[in-house]
Tab-separated table of C-alpha atoms in Angstrom:
chain	number	residue	atom	x	y	z
P	118	MET	CA	0.000	0.000	0.000
P	119	GLN	CA	3.012	2.305	-0.032
P	120	ASP	CA	2.903	2.760	-3.824
P	121	THR	CA	-0.417	4.599	-4.008
P	122	ASP	CA	1.080	7.937	-5.045
P	123	LYS	CA	0.886	9.472	-1.596
P	124	GLY	CA	2.063	13.037	-1.611
P	125	SER	CA	0.917	14.203	-5.046
P	126	HIS	CA	-0.683	17.584	-4.428
P	127	SER	CA	-3.628	19.295	-6.065
P	128	SER	CA	-4.647	22.880	-6.628
P	129	TYR	CA	-8.261	23.174	-5.519
P	130	PRO	CA	-9.414	24.239	-2.022
P	131	LYS	CA	-10.356	21.655	0.581
P	132	ILE	CA	-11.889	21.574	4.051
P	133	GLU	CA	-10.918	18.799	6.458
P	134	LEU	CA	-13.121	18.141	9.490
P	135	HIS	CA	-11.932	14.725	10.691
P	136	VAL	CA	-8.235	14.254	11.382
P	137	HIS	CA	-6.640	12.920	14.560
P	138	LEU	CA	-3.595	15.093	15.102
P	139	GLU	CA	-1.735	12.393	17.031
P	140	ALA	CA	-1.954	10.244	13.895
P	141	THR	CA	-0.319	12.887	11.700
P	142	VAL	CA	3.095	12.706	13.374
P	143	ARG	CA	5.826	12.134	10.811
P	144	PRO	CA	8.305	9.325	11.579
P	145	LYS	CA	11.233	11.751	11.788
P	146	THR	CA	9.275	13.996	14.149
P	147	LEU	CA	8.268	11.082	16.366
P	148	LEU	CA	11.910	10.039	16.680
P	149	GLU	CA	12.988	13.551	17.667
P	150	ILE	CA	10.175	13.974	20.189
P	151	ALA	CA	10.795	10.538	21.734
P	152	ARG	CA	14.509	11.225	22.119
P	153	ARG	CA	13.857	14.589	23.726
P	154	ASN	CA	11.371	13.008	26.137
P	155	ASP	CA	13.576	9.964	26.808
P	156	PHE	CA	10.804	7.703	25.533
P	157	ALA	CA	11.831	4.323	24.129
P	158	LEU	CA	10.617	3.387	20.645
P	159	PRO	CA	10.940	-0.027	18.966
P	160	ALA	CA	12.870	1.547	16.062
P	161	ASP	CA	15.618	4.172	15.918
P	162	THR	CA	15.380	5.327	12.300
P	163	ALA	CA	12.683	7.121	10.331
P	164	GLU	CA	12.527	4.123	8.008
P	165	GLY	CA	11.962	1.837	10.969
P	166	ILE	CA	9.176	4.022	12.304
P	167	GLN	CA	7.584	4.124	8.846
P	168	GLU	CA	7.626	0.338	8.748
P	169	LEU	CA	6.014	0.309	12.189
P	170	TYR	CA	3.316	2.676	10.905
P	171	ASP	CA	2.431	0.382	7.989
P	172	PHE	CA	-1.129	-0.746	8.591
P	173	ARG	CA	-1.539	-4.480	9.247
P	174	ASP	CA	-4.793	-4.821	11.152
P	175	PHE	CA	-6.841	-2.843	13.641
P	176	ASP	CA	-5.139	-4.327	16.716
P	177	HIS	CA	-1.761	-3.297	15.353
P	178	PHE	CA	-3.124	0.171	14.611
P	179	ILE	CA	-4.167	0.540	18.264
P	180	GLU	CA	-0.718	-0.576	19.421
P	181	VAL	CA	0.942	2.052	17.212
P	182	TRP	CA	-1.572	4.709	18.325
P	183	ILE	CA	-0.740	4.060	22.002
P	184	LEU	CA	2.981	4.076	21.312
P	185	THR	CA	2.874	7.319	19.348
P	186	THR	CA	0.585	9.216	21.675
P	187	ASN	CA	2.543	8.178	24.756
P	188	ALA	CA	5.647	9.795	23.289
P	189	LEU	CA	3.903	13.196	23.237
P	190	ARG	CA	4.397	14.797	26.639
P	191	THR	CA	5.001	18.532	26.436
P	192	ALA	CA	3.247	21.626	25.148
P	193	GLU	CA	6.022	21.976	22.589
P	194	ASP	CA	5.283	18.469	21.290
P	195	PHE	CA	1.616	19.268	20.774
P	196	ARG	CA	2.388	22.623	19.156
P	197	ARG	CA	4.766	21.032	16.681
P	198	VAL	CA	2.274	18.338	15.691
P	199	VAL	CA	-0.324	20.936	14.653
P	200	VAL	CA	2.106	23.151	12.743
P	201	GLU	CA	3.635	20.287	10.778
P	202	TYR	CA	0.275	18.842	9.780
P	203	ALA	CA	-0.990	22.262	8.720
P	204	GLU	CA	2.026	22.547	6.421
P	205	GLU	CA	1.271	19.105	4.970
P	206	ALA	CA	-2.436	19.798	4.498
P	207	ALA	CA	-1.839	23.222	2.983
P	208	GLY	CA	0.142	21.508	0.231
P	209	HIS	CA	-3.007	19.569	-0.592
P	210	GLY	CA	-5.162	22.689	-0.774
P	211	ALA	CA	-6.546	22.736	2.773
P	212	VAL	CA	-7.884	26.135	3.801
P	213	TYR	CA	-9.669	25.016	6.981
P	214	ILE	CA	-9.035	22.109	9.355
P	215	GLU	CA	-10.776	20.911	12.492
P	216	GLY	CA	-8.156	18.815	14.252
P	217	ILE	CA	-8.962	16.200	16.866
P	218	PHE	CA	-6.809	15.445	19.896
P	219	SER	CA	-7.355	13.077	22.827
P	220	PRO	CA	-6.236	14.735	26.073
P	221	ILE	CA	-7.705	12.357	28.663
P	222	GLU	CA	-5.249	9.573	27.885
P	223	ARG	CA	-2.371	12.028	28.204
P	224	THR	CA	-3.543	13.194	31.641
P	225	TRP	CA	-3.592	9.577	32.798
P	226	ARG	CA	0.147	9.556	32.114
P	227	GLY	CA	0.772	12.702	34.108
P	228	VAL	CA	0.617	15.403	31.448
P	229	GLY	CA	-1.209	18.527	32.612
P	230	TRP	CA	-4.475	19.621	31.007
P	231	ASP	CA	-3.146	23.128	30.423
P	232	ASP	CA	0.040	21.837	28.804
P	233	ILE	CA	-2.044	19.830	26.363
P	234	PHE	CA	-4.595	22.510	25.505
P	235	SER	CA	-2.125	25.394	25.377
P	236	GLY	CA	0.244	23.405	23.168
P	237	TYR	CA	-2.399	22.519	20.612
P	238	CYS	CA	-3.820	26.047	20.656
P	239	ASP	CA	-0.363	27.555	20.198
P	240	GLY	CA	0.077	25.252	17.226
P	241	ALA	CA	-3.232	26.320	15.687
P	242	GLN	CA	-2.258	29.971	15.958
P	243	GLU	CA	1.183	29.367	14.467
P	244	ALA	CA	-0.322	27.273	11.662
P	245	ARG	CA	-2.482	30.204	10.606
P	246	GLU	CA	0.467	32.580	10.697
P	247	LEU	CA	2.953	30.321	8.873
P	248	HIS	CA	0.818	28.339	6.462
P	249	GLY	CA	-2.397	30.310	6.039
P	250	VAL	CA	-4.569	27.422	7.194
P	251	ASP	CA	-7.399	28.176	9.608
P	252	VAL	CA	-7.058	25.431	12.245
P	253	ARG	CA	-9.763	24.899	14.839
P	254	LEU	CA	-9.690	22.174	17.474
P	255	THR	CA	-12.136	19.571	18.802
P	256	PRO	CA	-10.803	17.451	21.692
P	257	ASP	CA	-12.212	13.936	21.927
P	258	ILE	CA	-13.597	12.368	25.081
P	259	THR	CA	-12.191	8.834	25.307
P	260	ARG	CA	-15.069	6.347	25.469
P	261	GLY	CA	-13.243	4.186	28.004
P	262	ALA	CA	-12.895	7.103	30.433
P	263	ALA	CA	-15.185	7.787	33.366
P	264	PRO	CA	-18.070	10.182	32.693
P	265	GLU	CA	-16.565	12.710	35.109
P	266	ASP	CA	-13.380	12.772	33.002
P	267	GLY	CA	-15.539	13.809	30.085
P	268	VAL	CA	-17.100	16.619	32.079
P	269	GLU	CA	-13.645	17.815	33.114
P	270	LEU	CA	-12.497	17.813	29.490
P	271	VAL	CA	-15.448	19.986	28.523
P	272	GLY	CA	-14.477	22.461	31.220
P	273	TYR	CA	-11.017	22.859	29.713
P	274	ALA	CA	-12.476	23.059	26.219
P	275	ALA	CA	-14.595	25.989	27.371
P	276	LYS	CA	-11.570	27.590	29.026
P	277	TYR	CA	-9.699	27.570	25.715
P	278	ARG	CA	-12.680	28.431	23.523
P	279	ASP	CA	-11.208	31.823	22.645
P	280	ARG	CA	-8.031	30.118	21.428
P	281	GLY	CA	-9.646	27.925	18.787
P	282	ILE	CA	-11.531	25.160	20.578
P	283	VAL	CA	-14.860	24.925	18.755
P	284	GLY	CA	-16.333	21.577	19.780
P	285	VAL	CA	-15.990	18.325	21.681
P	286	GLY	CA	-15.980	14.839	20.194
P	287	LEU	CA	-16.280	11.268	21.403
P	288	GLY	CA	-13.842	8.619	20.202
P	289	GLY	CA	-12.513	5.188	21.015
P	290	GLU	CA	-14.096	1.762	21.321
P	291	GLU	CA	-17.497	2.367	19.771
P	292	ALA	CA	-18.616	-1.245	20.267
P	293	LEU	CA	-17.898	-1.198	24.012
P	294	TYR	CA	-19.183	2.192	25.132
P	295	PRO	CA	-22.404	3.647	23.683
P	296	PRO	CA	-22.747	7.427	23.417
P	297	GLU	CA	-25.385	7.587	26.148
P	298	LYS	CA	-22.632	7.088	28.737
P	299	PHE	CA	-21.578	10.714	28.222
P	300	VAL	CA	-24.914	12.510	28.137
P	301	GLY	CA	-23.868	14.663	31.112
P	302	ALA	CA	-20.654	15.795	29.448
P	303	PHE	CA	-22.431	16.728	26.243
P	304	GLU	CA	-25.125	18.607	28.121
P	305	ARG	CA	-22.272	20.775	29.365
P	306	VAL	CA	-20.964	21.013	25.791
P	307	ARG	CA	-24.280	22.595	24.849
P	308	ASP	CA	-24.313	24.842	27.907
P	309	GLU	CA	-20.847	26.139	26.980
P	310	GLY	CA	-21.866	26.890	23.409
P	311	LEU	CA	-19.516	24.332	21.868
P	312	GLY	CA	-20.271	21.921	19.037
P	313	SER	CA	-20.977	18.208	19.469
P	314	VAL	CA	-18.999	16.013	17.040
P	315	PRO	CA	-18.987	12.372	18.206
P	316	HIS	CA	-17.726	9.403	16.243
P	317	ALA	CA	-20.555	6.986	15.445
P	318	GLY	CA	-21.673	4.545	12.795
P	319	GLU	CA	-18.269	3.123	11.896
P	320	VAL	CA	-17.920	-0.141	13.832
P	321	VAL	CA	-21.459	-0.080	15.252
P	322	GLY	CA	-24.533	0.338	13.092
P	323	PRO	CA	-27.445	2.806	13.123
P	324	VAL	CA	-28.117	2.510	16.854
P	325	SER	CA	-24.827	4.306	17.554
P	326	ILE	CA	-25.742	7.143	15.191
P	327	TRP	CA	-29.192	7.503	16.732
P	328	GLY	CA	-27.506	7.797	20.123
P	329	ALA	CA	-25.129	10.444	18.808
P	330	ILE	CA	-27.814	12.656	17.259
P	331	ASP	CA	-30.437	12.219	19.972
P	332	ALA	CA	-28.592	11.673	23.266
P	333	LEU	CA	-25.554	13.823	22.402
P	334	GLN	CA	-27.351	16.240	20.037
P	335	ALA	CA	-24.604	15.911	17.448
P	336	ASP	CA	-23.996	18.864	15.154
P	337	ARG	CA	-21.966	16.553	12.914
P	338	VAL	CA	-21.229	12.841	13.005
P	339	ARG	CA	-17.730	11.562	12.419
P	340	HIS	CA	-18.036	8.571	10.081
P	341	GLY	CA	-21.766	7.781	10.182
P	342	ILE	CA	-21.556	5.667	7.042
P	343	ARG	CA	-23.634	2.815	8.463
P	344	ALA	CA	-26.651	5.076	8.347
P	345	VAL	CA	-27.295	3.419	4.977
P	346	GLU	CA	-28.604	0.425	6.918
P	347	ASP	CA	-31.594	2.404	8.228
P	348	PRO	CA	-33.816	4.334	5.774
P	349	GLU	CA	-35.485	6.234	8.625
P	350	LEU	CA	-32.077	7.366	9.864
P	351	LEU	CA	-31.076	8.514	6.384
P	352	HIS	CA	-34.206	10.642	6.260
P	353	GLU	CA	-33.555	12.052	9.733
P	354	LEU	CA	-29.954	13.009	8.980
P	355	ALA	CA	-30.998	14.721	5.769
P	356	ALA	CA	-33.889	16.534	7.462
P	357	ARG	CA	-31.598	17.849	10.199
P	358	HIS	CA	-28.835	18.747	7.696
P	359	ILE	CA	-26.334	16.820	9.815
P	360	VAL	CA	-22.979	16.644	8.053
P	361	LEU	CA	-21.086	13.342	8.048
P	362	ASP	CA	-17.283	13.448	8.211
P	363	VAL	CA	-16.466	10.504	5.941
P	364	THR	CA	-13.013	8.922	5.610
P	365	PRO	CA	-13.076	6.562	2.616
P	366	LEU	CA	-9.541	5.144	2.720
P	367	SER	CA	-9.610	4.775	6.505
P	368	ASN	CA	-12.824	2.774	6.131
P	369	LEU	CA	-11.077	0.612	3.554
P	370	ARG	CA	-7.977	0.085	5.701
P	371	THR	CA	-9.947	-0.976	8.767
P	372	GLY	CA	-12.273	-3.269	6.834
P	373	VAL	CA	-15.430	-1.269	7.465
P	374	VAL	CA	-15.932	-1.580	3.695
P	375	ASN	CA	-14.583	-4.494	1.689
P	376	SER	CA	-13.622	-2.416	-1.342
P	377	LEU	CA	-13.692	1.208	-2.365
P	378	ASP	CA	-16.369	0.449	-4.941
P	379	GLU	CA	-18.658	-0.646	-2.098
P	380	HIS	CA	-18.254	2.551	-0.090
P	381	PRO	CA	-21.667	4.115	0.725
P	382	LEU	CA	-20.572	7.744	0.228
P	383	PRO	CA	-22.558	8.181	-3.014
P	384	GLU	CA	-25.648	6.637	-1.435
P	385	LEU	CA	-25.426	8.988	1.548
P	386	ILE	CA	-25.135	12.036	-0.708
P	387	ALA	CA	-27.984	10.790	-2.899
P	388	ALA	CA	-30.135	10.613	0.241
P	389	GLY	CA	-29.590	14.340	0.756
P	390	ILE	CA	-27.001	14.052	3.529
P	391	PRO	CA	-24.107	16.533	3.267
P	392	CYS	CA	-20.757	14.727	3.480
P	393	THR	CA	-17.146	15.800	3.699
P	394	VAL	CA	-14.055	13.633	3.247
P	395	SER	CA	-11.010	13.620	5.514
P	396	THR	CA	-7.893	11.606	6.271
P	397	ASP	CA	-8.753	10.352	9.796
P	398	ASP	CA	-5.288	8.925	10.682
P	399	PRO	CA	-3.126	9.823	7.683
P	400	GLU	CA	0.345	8.655	8.711
P	401	MET	CA	-0.967	5.332	10.022
P	402	PHE	CA	-3.338	4.703	7.113
P	403	ASP	CA	-0.927	5.833	4.371
P	404	THR	CA	-3.194	8.535	3.034
P	405	ASP	CA	-3.445	12.280	2.552
P	406	LEU	CA	-6.141	14.794	1.723
P	407	THR	CA	-5.629	14.664	-2.038
P	408	ARG	CA	-5.917	10.886	-2.083
P	409	GLU	CA	-9.172	11.015	-0.125
P	410	TYR	CA	-10.606	13.376	-2.746
P	411	VAL	CA	-9.348	11.110	-5.501
P	412	ALA	CA	-11.099	8.190	-3.799
P	413	ALA	CA	-14.316	10.217	-3.558
P	414	GLY	CA	-13.960	11.206	-7.207
P	415	SER	CA	-13.694	7.558	-8.206
P	416	LEU	CA	-17.143	7.158	-6.632
P	417	GLY	CA	-18.551	10.012	-8.706
P	418	VAL	CA	-18.476	12.668	-5.977
P	419	ASP	CA	-17.135	16.054	-7.068
P	420	PRO	CA	-14.928	18.328	-4.927
P	421	LYS	CA	-17.322	21.278	-5.016
P	422	THR	CA	-19.999	19.191	-3.315
P	423	LEU	CA	-17.516	18.165	-0.632
P	424	PHE	CA	-16.300	21.726	-0.105
P	425	GLU	CA	-19.835	23.060	0.281
P	426	ALA	CA	-20.603	20.363	2.853
P	427	GLY	CA	-17.472	21.439	4.718
P	428	VAL	CA	-18.634	25.050	4.794
P	429	LEU	CA	-21.986	23.890	6.176
P	430	GLY	CA	-20.464	21.600	8.789
P	431	ALA	CA	-17.589	23.748	10.061
P	432	LEU	CA	-17.975	24.805	13.698
P	433	CYS	CA	-16.243	28.131	13.148
P	434	ASP	CA	-17.724	31.579	13.722
P	435	GLU	CA	-19.772	33.197	10.967
P	436	PRO	CA	-17.012	35.535	9.690
P	437	ALA	CA	-14.788	32.492	9.134
P	438	ARG	CA	-17.645	30.634	7.456
P	439	ASP	CA	-18.260	33.597	5.171
P	440	ARG	CA	-14.576	33.568	4.233
P	441	LEU	CA	-14.796	29.870	3.353
P	442	ARG	CA	-17.947	30.475	1.382
P	443	ARG	CA	-16.207	33.199	-0.622
P	444	ILE	CA	-13.280	30.894	-1.343
P	445	GLY	CA	-15.712	28.361	-2.758
P	446	GLU	CA	-17.635	30.940	-4.768
P	447	GLN	CA	-14.510	32.490	-6.260
P	448	PHE	CA	-12.838	29.248	-7.235
P	449	ASP	CA	-13.429	28.077	-10.806
P	450	TRP	CA	-14.633	24.544	-10.139
P	451	GLU	CA	-15.631	24.114	-13.764
P	452	ALA	CA	-11.981	24.509	-14.732
P	453	LEU	CA	-11.365	21.148	-13.081
P	454	GLY	CA	-13.494	19.612	-15.817
P	455	LEU	CA	-16.171	18.629	-13.325
P	456	GLY	CA	-19.853	19.277	-13.681
P	457	LEU	CA	-22.066	19.412	-10.616
P	458	GLY	CA	-22.476	15.910	-9.258
P	459	ALA	CA	-19.812	14.481	-11.556
P	460	GLY	CA	-16.348	13.217	-10.796
P	461	GLU	CA	-14.857	12.487	-14.183
P	462	ARG	CA	-11.365	13.883	-13.753
P	463	LEU	CA	-10.984	12.621	-10.209
P	464	ALA	CA	-12.257	9.273	-11.408
P	465	GLU	CA	-9.484	9.259	-14.002
P	466	ASP	CA	-6.981	10.186	-11.317
P	467	SER	CA	-8.201	7.270	-9.218
P	468	ALA	CA	-6.815	4.902	-11.830
P	469	ARG	CA	-3.454	5.623	-10.222
P	470	LEU	CA	-4.633	3.767	-7.125
P	471	PRO	CA	-3.276	0.230	-7.468
P	472	ALA	CA	-5.314	-2.932	-7.337
P	473	ALA	CA	-3.940	-3.636	-3.870
P	474	LEU	CA	-5.761	-0.584	-2.559
P	475	GLU	CA	-9.020	-1.460	-4.287
P	476	GLU	CA	-8.945	-5.063	-3.098
P	477	HIS	CA	-7.798	-4.559	0.507
């Protein structure tokens, strides 16, 4: 899966609403951070770390996730992660990113809440200044945590709201911990004026999505692709204009879909549900923002449709949304050779994806 043309950039604007910042850490950066923090890694070269990153199965992915995130310990580490990913994403046309980070697990290992939040917020500010990418942040509550940990996270999210925190998510073992466990935390999310952006409908079916939109009052749903199993849910998502943050190649890597051709993204859009595409865990899933758009294009979904869904779903303030809307209005989408609802050129580009990717 390493020969899928990762890194080829494109020239049209993109919005990314679903990327775990801990899973964007470059191998070279991870080595430098681990050495500075005296944290042992199972490899001592960038090539060795890249080999470790290579996706094998979901259990291995979790092992690598734990290893990588445990190496991050200081505000400087968190700042650097944001800035470097903003540089990467900008090369793929990103103009707006909502990055996810998981602070609860870091606090369990002795890292202070303020170190975590201030580091990520410093990174978001620097990313705007250096790379011109508007980065907002949405910390995830870890499903395996106690409900009171979730409430505490929301308190810190509110504290840093003026520094770019725009919402709170829910991530982790979807099959083990239903969203209803954190109703109290998400009631506080609402009280604080933050957005609700839980993961749902990836490993677990429609019941998880119903819990996210009803119990947690989700503004967006991260993943949500298994809504196709419930016609009533499709109608409800469309009626509420709830945006789904879809990650096609992540879904392929983890086996949520058997092949890219079987991905339900076109069916979701046909049902009237606005959808974006994002990288999810780019370094660990060997993907990038351009490749996700190429994958969507191979399914007949055009980039203008995805961009407009991103504008709708972004949790930013209205001036920032207006700026994004103007970017979309001023860009010549027709110059890409794409009509509304068509994905011809991206479909042609998708031919560069090898059979190994299609058949994974």
